[in-house]
Amino acid sequence: MASGLVFAAAIAAPLPAAAQISDDVVKIGVLTDMNGPASTPTGQGSVTAAQMAVDDFGGKVLGKPISVIVGDHQLKPDIGASIARRWYDTEQVDLIVDVPVSAVGLAVQNIANEKKRLLIVHSTGTADFHGKFCSPYAIQWVFDTRALAVGTAQAVVKRGGDSWFFLTDDYAFGHALEKDASAVITRNGGKVVGSVRLPFATPDVSSFILQAQASKAKIIGIAAGPPNNTNEIKAAGEFGLYKGGQQMAGLLVLITDIHGLGLPAAQGLLLTTSFYWDMDDKTREWSKRYFAKMNRMPTMWQAGVYSSVMSYLNAIKDSGTDDPLKVAAKMREKPIDDFFSRHGRLRQDNLMVHDLFLVQVKTPEESKYPWDYYKVLTTISGEDAFGPPDPACSLVKK
């Protein structure tokens, strides 16, 4: 049969009998940080989450096997891009997931565009990913910098924290987080009195904490991810920043960060999250299965990996093909309501919009059992948190 007729038949009747799976296998590559500073909130936990989704799905889709492979990009954009290129070119990887940090995520996005293969990021947070750099092949699933800024900064300003000083990670993600939070702060009547930029994984944050302390700002905003964020929270306590009346607001803090710090150091911290394991029966059921494999509770990134892989596999099943644009289109058709996502939907700019939660870290006295760390203060709707699509995105209908 001529190739044009095969294509026409697949369009006319996308049933399992006409299933089109390239290379007779669906291959998912978890591109992550296996041993570095981001390995606890991503790393093996993200690999485990992806494999759990494949296993729960049944290990096959449209009669073809599903495999998971792993790559360690060591937080280096050139290594991440090189692995992605090899995977797409020679190893027939259909989907890459996870990808901390933003600089690596953007580099891998370029390769996905070039090779016309799918990428779903979970631990890449820059809003530019679905803004000026948006792509039909690249999906952002868990969070972006704007959503975390709206959740934390807006709530803190409304509580009287109207002067801010930022401790900002000096790379794409940190810069975007500070920019988005600053816009929210000023729009709500607050002011940003200054900021300092820290090298990623800097071993000594003391001089930066002293600058924040000297600013006299009511709120020290942590525009950073691990490991700088935990080092800053710890050092702030040691330098008496809290006793001086200043408070810290974490714009990206993960449950594994709180676990590493301990409640005595982290208590009272405000933060926004896409997921908390102890929200309800569904989150607890999945998280306890994950805990049995990893001996720790999942971060929002790791839970998001499972959610997106399951959505991807269901879209292949429903569309009868692993063609990347048809699968992405199918993923946009249905609401995404699972243990991870509430009121979720994949938008035209390939951002998965869903509810977020403003939480406060419990005191040691309030915590009743292991990993009982958060009080949920409020739900932030996906529309409020993520805002409208960025007009700079070429996928957005003008």
mmCIF file of C-alpha atoms in Angstrom:
data_model
loop_
_atom_site.group_PDB
_atom_site.id
_atom_site.type_symbol
_atom_site.label_atom_id
_atom_site.label_comp_id
_atom_site.label_asym_id
_atom_site.label_seq_id
_atom_site.Cartn_x
_atom_site.Cartn_y
_atom_site.Cartn_z
ATOM 1 C CA MET A 1 0.000 0.000 0.000
ATOM 2 C CA ALA A 2 1.357 3.458 -0.855
ATOM 3 C CA SER A 3 2.496 5.488 2.134
ATOM 4 C CA GLY A 4 -0.159 8.149 1.430
ATOM 5 C CA LEU A 5 -2.919 5.518 1.658
ATOM 6 C CA VAL A 6 -1.503 4.159 4.925
ATOM 7 C CA PHE A 7 -1.560 7.671 6.341
ATOM 8 C CA ALA A 8 -5.121 8.220 5.130
ATOM 9 C CA ALA A 9 -6.238 4.931 6.672
ATOM 10 C CA ALA A 10 -4.688 5.855 10.004
ATOM 11 C CA ILE A 11 -6.529 9.182 9.990
ATOM 12 C CA ALA A 12 -9.832 7.592 9.014
ATOM 13 C CA ALA A 13 -9.758 4.813 11.592
ATOM 14 C CA PRO A 14 -7.294 5.417 14.430
ATOM 15 C CA LEU A 15 -8.103 2.083 16.055
ATOM 16 C CA PRO A 16 -5.625 -0.341 17.619
ATOM 17 C CA ALA A 17 -5.787 -2.420 14.427
ATOM 18 C CA ALA A 18 -4.361 0.570 12.528
ATOM 19 C CA ALA A 19 -1.964 1.541 15.289
ATOM 20 C CA GLN A 20 1.188 3.319 14.223
ATOM 21 C CA ILE A 21 4.057 2.904 16.698
ATOM 22 C CA SER A 22 7.447 3.926 15.358
ATOM 23 C CA ASP A 23 10.146 1.268 15.810
ATOM 24 C CA ASP A 24 7.575 -1.020 17.498
ATOM 25 C CA VAL A 25 8.465 0.343 20.950
ATOM 26 C CA VAL A 26 7.553 3.433 22.962
ATOM 27 C CA LYS A 27 10.738 4.625 24.591
ATOM 28 C CA ILE A 28 10.764 7.222 27.391
ATOM 29 C CA GLY A 29 14.025 8.844 28.465
ATOM 30 C CA VAL A 30 14.299 10.316 31.965
ATOM 31 C CA LEU A 31 16.935 13.038 31.603
ATOM 32 C CA THR A 32 17.847 14.134 35.087
ATOM 33 C CA ASP A 33 20.522 14.810 37.707
ATOM 34 C CA MET A 34 21.463 11.445 39.166
ATOM 35 C CA ASN A 35 24.207 12.420 41.608
ATOM 36 C CA GLY A 36 24.381 16.213 41.900
ATOM 37 C CA PRO A 37 22.603 18.904 43.936
ATOM 38 C CA ALA A 38 19.214 18.320 42.256
ATOM 39 C CA SER A 39 19.304 14.523 42.509
ATOM 40 C CA THR A 40 17.163 14.217 45.656
ATOM 41 C CA PRO A 41 14.096 16.109 44.342
ATOM 42 C CA THR A 42 14.529 14.623 40.828
ATOM 43 C CA GLY A 43 17.081 11.875 40.050
ATOM 44 C CA GLN A 44 16.254 8.288 40.859
ATOM 45 C CA GLY A 45 12.890 9.381 42.260
ATOM 46 C CA SER A 46 11.866 10.705 38.837
ATOM 47 C CA VAL A 47 13.036 7.467 37.214
ATOM 48 C CA THR A 48 11.009 5.474 39.741
ATOM 49 C CA ALA A 49 7.912 7.601 39.113
ATOM 50 C CA ALA A 50 8.184 7.119 35.336
ATOM 51 C CA GLN A 51 8.588 3.361 35.753
ATOM 52 C CA MET A 52 5.615 3.221 38.135
ATOM 53 C CA ALA A 53 3.463 4.882 35.452
ATOM 54 C CA VAL A 54 4.635 2.393 32.817
ATOM 55 C CA ASP A 55 3.994 -0.547 35.161
ATOM 56 C CA ASP A 56 0.569 0.756 36.199
ATOM 57 C CA PHE A 57 -0.328 1.225 32.537
ATOM 58 C CA GLY A 58 0.512 -2.429 31.928
ATOM 59 C CA GLY A 59 3.931 -2.199 30.281
ATOM 60 C CA LYS A 60 2.500 -2.056 26.753
ATOM 61 C CA VAL A 61 0.514 0.412 24.667
ATOM 62 C CA LEU A 62 -1.309 -0.595 21.457
ATOM 63 C CA GLY A 63 0.339 -3.978 21.883
ATOM 64 C CA LYS A 64 3.872 -2.558 21.833
ATOM 65 C CA PRO A 65 6.328 -2.559 24.769
ATOM 66 C CA ILE A 66 7.146 0.598 26.717
ATOM 67 C CA SER A 67 10.695 1.069 27.955
ATOM 68 C CA VAL A 68 12.311 3.646 30.266
ATOM 69 C CA ILE A 69 15.947 4.696 29.934
ATOM 70 C CA VAL A 70 17.968 7.095 32.073
ATOM 71 C CA GLY A 71 20.466 9.855 31.343
ATOM 72 C CA ASP A 72 22.466 12.030 33.741
ATOM 73 C CA HIS A 73 22.970 15.554 32.365
ATOM 74 C CA GLN A 74 25.008 16.627 35.442
ATOM 75 C CA LEU A 75 23.195 20.007 35.371
ATOM 76 C CA LYS A 76 25.165 20.999 32.267
ATOM 77 C CA PRO A 77 23.246 22.303 29.210
ATOM 78 C CA ASP A 78 25.801 20.968 26.720
ATOM 79 C CA ILE A 79 25.654 17.463 28.206
ATOM 80 C CA GLY A 80 21.859 17.553 28.338
ATOM 81 C CA ALA A 81 21.623 18.650 24.708
ATOM 82 C CA SER A 82 24.142 15.990 23.640
ATOM 83 C CA ILE A 83 22.227 13.185 25.375
ATOM 84 C CA ALA A 84 18.923 14.411 23.941
ATOM 85 C CA ARG A 85 20.374 14.535 20.431
ATOM 86 C CA ARG A 86 21.740 10.985 20.731
ATOM 87 C CA TRP A 87 18.492 9.686 22.192
ATOM 88 C CA TYR A 88 16.320 11.202 19.483
ATOM 89 C CA ASP A 89 18.732 10.395 16.623
ATOM 90 C CA THR A 90 20.061 6.929 17.335
ATOM 91 C CA GLU A 91 18.139 5.453 20.270
ATOM 92 C CA GLN A 92 14.633 6.252 18.966
ATOM 93 C CA VAL A 93 13.489 7.889 22.201
ATOM 94 C CA ASP A 94 9.912 9.129 21.757
ATOM 95 C CA LEU A 95 9.614 11.273 24.875
ATOM 96 C CA ILE A 96 12.105 12.934 27.250
ATOM 97 C CA VAL A 97 10.899 13.862 30.752
ATOM 98 C CA ASP A 98 12.042 15.662 33.932
ATOM 99 C CA VAL A 99 15.096 17.849 33.036
ATOM 100 C CA PRO A 100 16.309 20.002 35.917
ATOM 101 C CA VAL A 101 17.422 22.919 35.699
ATOM 102 C CA SER A 102 15.975 25.660 33.441
ATOM 103 C CA ALA A 103 19.185 26.245 31.479
ATOM 104 C CA VAL A 104 19.325 22.531 30.642
ATOM 105 C CA GLY A 105 15.602 22.400 29.920
ATOM 106 C CA LEU A 106 15.886 25.217 27.385
ATOM 107 C CA ALA A 107 18.886 23.541 25.718
ATOM 108 C CA VAL A 108 17.013 20.235 25.423
ATOM 109 C CA GLN A 109 13.941 22.073 24.128
ATOM 110 C CA ASN A 110 16.033 23.299 21.187
ATOM 111 C CA ILE A 111 16.926 19.696 20.325
ATOM 112 C CA ALA A 112 13.305 18.530 20.661
ATOM 113 C CA ASN A 113 12.252 21.266 18.225
ATOM 114 C CA GLU A 114 14.998 20.356 15.773
ATOM 115 C CA LYS A 115 14.245 16.618 15.901
ATOM 116 C CA LYS A 116 10.462 17.054 16.122
ATOM 117 C CA ARG A 117 10.168 14.788 19.163
ATOM 118 C CA LEU A 118 8.292 15.287 22.415
ATOM 119 C CA LEU A 119 9.702 16.747 25.623
ATOM 120 C CA ILE A 120 7.798 17.153 28.897
ATOM 121 C CA VAL A 121 9.615 19.072 31.623
ATOM 122 C CA HIS A 122 8.781 18.929 35.316
ATOM 123 C CA SER A 123 11.742 20.562 37.042
ATOM 124 C CA THR A 124 12.355 23.272 34.414
ATOM 125 C CA GLY A 125 10.535 26.311 35.760
ATOM 126 C CA THR A 126 11.276 29.356 33.636
ATOM 127 C CA ALA A 127 8.058 30.835 32.235
ATOM 128 C CA ASP A 128 9.896 31.571 28.980
ATOM 129 C CA PHE A 129 9.664 27.826 28.258
ATOM 130 C CA HIS A 130 5.995 28.233 27.313
ATOM 131 C CA GLY A 131 6.361 31.946 26.520
ATOM 132 C CA LYS A 132 8.775 33.295 23.940
ATOM 133 C CA PHE A 133 10.423 29.864 23.514
ATOM 134 C CA CYS A 134 7.164 27.874 23.319
ATOM 135 C CA SER A 135 7.076 24.911 20.988
ATOM 136 C CA PRO A 136 4.536 22.378 19.718
ATOM 137 C CA TYR A 137 6.961 19.656 20.860
ATOM 138 C CA ALA A 138 7.701 20.906 24.403
ATOM 139 C CA ILE A 139 5.286 20.683 27.346
ATOM 140 C CA GLN A 140 5.657 22.154 30.855
ATOM 141 C CA TRP A 141 3.752 20.089 33.415
ATOM 142 C CA VAL A 142 4.304 20.966 37.093
ATOM 143 C CA PHE A 143 4.993 24.672 37.639
ATOM 144 C CA ASP A 144 6.503 27.841 36.286
ATOM 145 C CA THR A 145 8.161 30.786 37.946
ATOM 146 C CA ARG A 146 5.127 33.017 37.598
ATOM 147 C CA ALA A 147 2.854 30.526 39.350
ATOM 148 C CA LEU A 148 5.164 30.199 42.346
ATOM 149 C CA ALA A 149 5.637 33.977 42.477
ATOM 150 C CA VAL A 150 1.891 34.612 42.469
ATOM 151 C CA GLY A 151 1.279 31.965 45.104
ATOM 152 C CA THR A 152 3.937 33.017 47.568
ATOM 153 C CA ALA A 153 4.670 36.695 46.929
ATOM 154 C CA GLN A 154 1.068 37.816 46.578
ATOM 155 C CA ALA A 155 -0.026 36.008 49.722
ATOM 156 C CA VAL A 156 2.908 37.327 51.775
ATOM 157 C CA VAL A 157 2.389 40.934 50.636
ATOM 158 C CA LYS A 158 -1.281 40.674 51.575
ATOM 159 C CA ARG A 159 -0.165 39.532 55.041
ATOM 160 C CA GLY A 160 1.874 42.715 55.495
ATOM 161 C CA GLY A 161 5.212 41.607 54.059
ATOM 162 C CA ASP A 162 5.519 44.602 51.774
ATOM 163 C CA SER A 163 9.310 45.118 51.559
ATOM 164 C CA TRP A 164 11.481 42.431 49.965
ATOM 165 C CA PHE A 165 15.127 41.586 49.418
ATOM 166 C CA PHE A 166 15.959 38.684 47.099
ATOM 167 C CA LEU A 167 18.562 35.952 47.364
ATOM 168 C CA THR A 168 18.606 34.837 43.737
ATOM 169 C CA ASP A 169 20.269 31.877 42.045
ATOM 170 C CA ASP A 170 22.431 33.250 39.235
ATOM 171 C CA TYR A 171 21.010 31.290 36.301
ATOM 172 C CA ALA A 172 17.921 31.393 34.091
ATOM 173 C CA PHE A 173 15.530 29.916 36.642
ATOM 174 C CA GLY A 174 16.550 32.196 39.514
ATOM 175 C CA HIS A 175 16.465 35.303 37.348
ATOM 176 C CA ALA A 176 12.976 34.459 36.083
ATOM 177 C CA LEU A 177 11.721 33.730 39.588
ATOM 178 C CA GLU A 178 12.946 37.084 40.932
ATOM 179 C CA LYS A 179 11.519 38.958 37.925
ATOM 180 C CA ASP A 180 8.087 37.357 38.206
ATOM 181 C CA ALA A 181 7.907 37.734 41.987
ATOM 182 C CA SER A 182 9.013 41.377 41.811
ATOM 183 C CA ALA A 183 6.220 42.157 39.354
ATOM 184 C CA VAL A 184 3.660 40.598 41.709
ATOM 185 C CA ILE A 185 5.059 42.438 44.734
ATOM 186 C CA THR A 186 4.995 45.884 43.128
ATOM 187 C CA ARG A 187 1.566 45.271 41.583
ATOM 188 C CA ASN A 188 0.222 44.520 45.068
ATOM 189 C CA GLY A 189 1.698 47.658 46.632
ATOM 190 C CA GLY A 190 4.984 46.264 47.952
ATOM 191 C CA LYS A 191 8.545 47.199 47.032
ATOM 192 C CA VAL A 192 11.790 45.369 46.303
ATOM 193 C CA VAL A 193 14.675 47.057 48.122
ATOM 194 C CA GLY A 194 17.485 44.979 46.632
ATOM 195 C CA SER A 195 18.862 41.598 45.659
ATOM 196 C CA VAL A 196 22.062 39.570 45.415
ATOM 197 C CA ARG A 197 22.855 36.776 42.989
ATOM 198 C CA LEU A 198 24.479 33.591 44.184
ATOM 199 C CA PRO A 199 26.380 31.043 42.096
ATOM 200 C CA PHE A 200 24.550 27.727 41.825
ATOM 201 C CA ALA A 201 25.448 25.363 44.699
ATOM 202 C CA THR A 202 27.685 27.962 46.328
ATOM 203 C CA PRO A 203 29.380 26.418 49.394
ATOM 204 C CA ASP A 204 29.176 29.512 51.649
ATOM 205 C CA VAL A 205 26.104 31.760 51.676
ATOM 206 C CA SER A 206 26.971 33.736 54.819
ATOM 207 C CA SER A 207 28.035 36.991 53.125
ATOM 208 C CA PHE A 208 24.808 37.018 51.104
ATOM 209 C CA ILE A 209 22.685 36.447 54.204
ATOM 210 C CA LEU A 210 24.431 39.387 55.904
ATOM 211 C CA GLN A 211 23.548 41.629 52.950
ATOM 212 C CA ALA A 212 19.925 40.514 53.182
ATOM 213 C CA GLN A 213 19.925 41.174 56.911
ATOM 214 C CA ALA A 214 21.395 44.654 56.433
ATOM 215 C CA SER A 215 18.680 45.543 53.913
ATOM 216 C CA LYS A 216 16.097 45.686 56.735
ATOM 217 C CA ALA A 217 13.515 44.258 54.319
ATOM 218 C CA LYS A 218 10.622 42.563 56.086
ATOM 219 C CA ILE A 219 10.755 39.576 53.735
ATOM 220 C CA ILE A 220 13.808 37.782 52.400
ATOM 221 C CA GLY A 221 12.654 36.137 49.198
ATOM 222 C CA ILE A 222 14.499 32.968 48.245
ATOM 223 C CA ALA A 223 14.552 32.948 44.434
ATOM 224 C CA ALA A 224 16.465 29.684 44.380
ATOM 225 C CA GLY A 225 16.108 25.954 44.276
ATOM 226 C CA PRO A 226 18.168 23.267 45.973
ATOM 227 C CA PRO A 227 20.790 23.348 47.360
ATOM 228 C CA ASN A 228 21.084 27.141 47.800
ATOM 229 C CA ASN A 229 17.585 27.531 49.214
ATOM 230 C CA THR A 230 18.168 25.152 52.134
ATOM 231 C CA ASN A 231 21.592 26.607 52.870
ATOM 232 C CA GLU A 232 20.033 30.080 53.006
ATOM 233 C CA ILE A 233 17.216 29.033 55.337
ATOM 234 C CA LYS A 234 19.707 27.322 57.632
ATOM 235 C CA ALA A 235 22.166 30.242 57.631
ATOM 236 C CA ALA A 236 19.394 32.774 58.256
ATOM 237 C CA GLY A 237 18.575 31.031 61.514
ATOM 238 C CA GLU A 238 22.226 30.910 62.527
ATOM 239 C CA PHE A 239 22.666 34.654 61.880
ATOM 240 C CA GLY A 240 19.562 35.565 63.878
ATOM 241 C CA LEU A 241 17.655 36.911 60.905
ATOM 242 C CA TYR A 242 14.328 35.642 62.253
ATOM 243 C CA LYS A 243 14.956 37.027 65.731
ATOM 244 C CA GLY A 244 15.538 40.424 64.141
ATOM 245 C CA GLY A 245 11.970 40.403 62.836
ATOM 246 C CA GLN A 246 12.662 39.428 59.236
ATOM 247 C CA GLN A 247 10.877 36.478 57.619
ATOM 248 C CA MET A 248 11.815 34.171 54.764
ATOM 249 C CA ALA A 249 9.557 33.245 51.890
ATOM 250 C CA GLY A 250 10.653 30.363 49.697
ATOM 251 C CA LEU A 251 9.654 30.811 46.079
ATOM 252 C CA LEU A 252 10.767 27.261 45.318
ATOM 253 C CA VAL A 253 11.013 24.905 48.271
ATOM 254 C CA LEU A 254 10.412 21.168 47.971
ATOM 255 C CA ILE A 255 9.318 18.695 50.603
ATOM 256 C CA THR A 256 12.712 16.977 50.464
ATOM 257 C CA ASP A 257 14.275 20.348 51.340
ATOM 258 C CA ILE A 258 12.081 20.581 54.441
ATOM 259 C CA HIS A 259 12.962 17.008 55.357
ATOM 260 C CA GLY A 260 16.668 17.766 55.064
ATOM 261 C CA LEU A 261 16.398 20.969 57.102
ATOM 262 C CA GLY A 262 14.147 19.561 59.813
ATOM 263 C CA LEU A 263 11.089 21.316 61.204
ATOM 264 C CA PRO A 264 12.977 23.313 63.877
ATOM 265 C CA ALA A 265 14.875 25.160 61.115
ATOM 266 C CA ALA A 266 12.070 25.343 58.529
ATOM 267 C CA GLN A 267 8.990 25.978 60.708
ATOM 268 C CA GLY A 268 6.813 28.901 59.664
ATOM 269 C CA LEU A 269 8.210 29.116 56.144
ATOM 270 C CA LEU A 270 5.621 29.996 53.498
ATOM 271 C CA LEU A 271 5.797 28.365 50.097
ATOM 272 C CA THR A 272 3.681 27.304 47.134
ATOM 273 C CA THR A 273 3.535 23.755 45.809
ATOM 274 C CA SER A 274 1.751 21.893 43.013
ATOM 275 C CA PHE A 275 1.478 18.735 45.093
ATOM 276 C CA TYR A 276 1.541 17.522 48.687
ATOM 277 C CA TRP A 277 1.508 13.824 49.458
ATOM 278 C CA ASP A 278 -0.858 14.159 52.462
ATOM 279 C CA MET A 279 -3.688 16.110 50.779
ATOM 280 C CA ASP A 280 -6.246 13.321 50.435
ATOM 281 C CA ASP A 281 -6.713 9.581 49.964
ATOM 282 C CA LYS A 282 -5.546 9.633 46.326
ATOM 283 C CA THR A 283 -2.316 11.481 47.049
ATOM 284 C CA ARG A 284 -1.614 9.263 50.054
ATOM 285 C CA GLU A 285 -2.256 6.011 48.177
ATOM 286 C CA TRP A 286 0.163 6.819 45.357
ATOM 287 C CA SER A 287 2.763 8.414 47.628
ATOM 288 C CA LYS A 288 2.871 5.443 49.962
ATOM 289 C CA ARG A 289 3.539 3.145 47.011
ATOM 290 C CA TYR A 290 6.315 5.505 45.927
ATOM 291 C CA PHE A 291 7.668 5.618 49.504
ATOM 292 C CA ALA A 292 7.888 1.816 49.556
ATOM 293 C CA LYS A 293 10.334 2.042 46.633
ATOM 294 C CA MET A 294 12.272 5.201 47.551
ATOM 295 C CA ASN A 295 11.993 5.437 51.359
ATOM 296 C CA ARG A 296 10.981 9.108 51.102
ATOM 297 C CA MET A 297 7.907 10.993 49.995
ATOM 298 C CA PRO A 298 7.770 12.403 46.443
ATOM 299 C CA THR A 299 8.389 15.991 45.451
ATOM 300 C CA MET A 300 5.926 17.770 43.182
ATOM 301 C CA TRP A 301 8.388 17.158 40.328
ATOM 302 C CA GLN A 302 8.494 13.397 40.855
ATOM 303 C CA ALA A 303 4.718 13.098 41.230
ATOM 304 C CA GLY A 304 4.371 15.194 38.062
ATOM 305 C CA VAL A 305 6.573 12.783 36.109
ATOM 306 C CA TYR A 306 4.135 9.952 36.856
ATOM 307 C CA SER A 307 1.115 12.100 35.974
ATOM 308 C CA SER A 308 2.514 13.218 32.618
ATOM 309 C CA VAL A 309 3.789 9.782 31.564
ATOM 310 C CA MET A 310 0.367 8.302 32.307
ATOM 311 C CA SER A 311 -1.339 11.083 30.337
ATOM 312 C CA TYR A 312 1.100 10.564 27.445
ATOM 313 C CA LEU A 313 0.508 6.802 27.313
ATOM 314 C CA ASN A 314 -3.263 7.243 27.444
ATOM 315 C CA ALA A 315 -3.015 9.740 24.570
ATOM 316 C CA ILE A 316 -1.067 7.206 22.475
ATOM 317 C CA LYS A 317 -3.742 4.606 23.216
ATOM 318 C CA ASP A 318 -6.586 6.996 22.343
ATOM 319 C CA SER A 319 -5.004 8.383 19.167
ATOM 320 C CA GLY A 320 -3.685 5.068 17.841
ATOM 321 C CA THR A 321 -0.229 6.494 17.145
ATOM 322 C CA ASP A 322 2.925 7.786 18.825
ATOM 323 C CA ASP A 323 3.184 10.650 16.326
ATOM 324 C CA PRO A 324 4.274 13.503 18.646
ATOM 325 C CA LEU A 325 1.916 16.246 17.431
ATOM 326 C CA LYS A 326 -1.105 13.923 17.350
ATOM 327 C CA VAL A 327 -0.312 12.680 20.857
ATOM 328 C CA ALA A 328 0.093 16.229 22.188
ATOM 329 C CA ALA A 329 -3.197 17.229 20.547
ATOM 330 C CA LYS A 330 -4.925 14.266 22.186
ATOM 331 C CA MET A 331 -3.447 15.246 25.570
ATOM 332 C CA ARG A 332 -5.036 18.683 25.159
ATOM 333 C CA GLU A 333 -8.512 17.234 24.547
ATOM 334 C CA LYS A 334 -9.293 15.915 28.023
ATOM 335 C CA PRO A 335 -9.162 17.495 31.491
ATOM 336 C CA ILE A 336 -6.231 16.259 33.568
ATOM 337 C CA ASP A 337 -7.653 15.256 36.943
ATOM 338 C CA ASP A 338 -5.582 12.661 38.750
ATOM 339 C CA PHE A 339 -3.892 12.329 42.134
ATOM 340 C CA PHE A 340 -1.388 15.013 41.081
ATOM 341 C CA SER A 341 -3.521 17.529 39.195
ATOM 342 C CA ARG A 342 -6.745 19.249 40.171
ATOM 343 C CA HIS A 343 -8.704 21.116 37.478
ATOM 344 C CA GLY A 344 -5.806 20.497 35.108
ATOM 345 C CA ARG A 345 -5.722 21.048 31.362
ATOM 346 C CA LEU A 346 -2.982 21.227 28.781
ATOM 347 C CA ARG A 347 -3.285 24.659 27.213
ATOM 348 C CA GLN A 348 -2.555 25.695 23.609
ATOM 349 C CA ASP A 349 0.861 27.055 24.687
ATOM 350 C CA ASN A 350 1.686 23.555 26.056
ATOM 351 C CA LEU A 351 1.546 24.636 29.694
ATOM 352 C CA MET A 352 -0.390 22.276 31.962
ATOM 353 C CA VAL A 353 -2.510 24.627 34.054
ATOM 354 C CA HIS A 354 -3.770 23.281 37.395
ATOM 355 C CA ASP A 355 -4.432 24.356 40.973
ATOM 356 C CA LEU A 356 -1.568 25.162 43.342
ATOM 357 C CA PHE A 357 -1.475 25.333 47.137
ATOM 358 C CA LEU A 358 -0.074 27.924 49.519
ATOM 359 C CA VAL A 359 1.285 26.034 52.522
ATOM 360 C CA GLN A 360 3.097 26.826 55.740
ATOM 361 C CA VAL A 361 5.666 24.533 57.289
ATOM 362 C CA LYS A 362 4.411 23.103 60.582
ATOM 363 C CA THR A 363 6.131 23.506 63.911
ATOM 364 C CA PRO A 364 7.626 20.337 65.426
ATOM 365 C CA GLU A 365 4.697 20.294 67.882
ATOM 366 C CA GLU A 366 2.118 20.403 65.080
ATOM 367 C CA SER A 367 3.626 17.487 63.155
ATOM 368 C CA LYS A 368 2.033 14.188 64.189
ATOM 369 C CA TYR A 369 3.840 11.594 62.033
ATOM 370 C CA PRO A 370 6.780 11.285 59.613
ATOM 371 C CA TRP A 371 6.623 13.711 56.637
ATOM 372 C CA ASP A 372 3.651 15.547 58.210
ATOM 373 C CA TYR A 373 5.171 18.892 57.263
ATOM 374 C CA TYR A 374 2.609 21.252 55.691
ATOM 375 C CA LYS A 375 -0.500 23.155 56.666
ATOM 376 C CA VAL A 376 -2.464 23.952 53.521
ATOM 377 C CA LEU A 377 -3.508 27.601 53.870
ATOM 378 C CA THR A 378 -5.345 28.116 50.595
ATOM 379 C CA THR A 379 -5.891 26.780 47.088
ATOM 380 C CA ILE A 380 -4.763 29.000 44.232
ATOM 381 C CA SER A 381 -6.681 28.332 41.032
ATOM 382 C CA GLY A 382 -4.648 27.464 37.963
ATOM 383 C CA GLU A 383 -6.043 30.481 36.135
ATOM 384 C CA ASP A 384 -4.896 32.833 38.911
ATOM 385 C CA ALA A 385 -1.543 31.173 39.423
ATOM 386 C CA PHE A 386 -0.402 30.753 35.828
ATOM 387 C CA GLY A 387 -2.246 33.693 34.299
ATOM 388 C CA PRO A 388 -3.186 33.983 30.630
ATOM 389 C CA PRO A 389 -0.977 32.626 27.828
ATOM 390 C CA ASP A 390 2.016 34.788 26.991
ATOM 391 C CA PRO A 391 1.332 36.642 23.709
ATOM 392 C CA ALA A 392 5.011 36.075 22.868
ATOM 393 C CA CYS A 393 4.198 32.376 22.329
ATOM 394 C CA SER A 394 3.746 31.636 18.631
ATOM 395 C CA LEU A 395 1.206 28.895 19.460
ATOM 396 C CA VAL A 396 -1.211 31.351 21.065
ATOM 397 C CA LYS A 397 -4.108 32.348 18.839
ATOM 398 C CA LYS A 398 -3.961 36.097 18.468
#
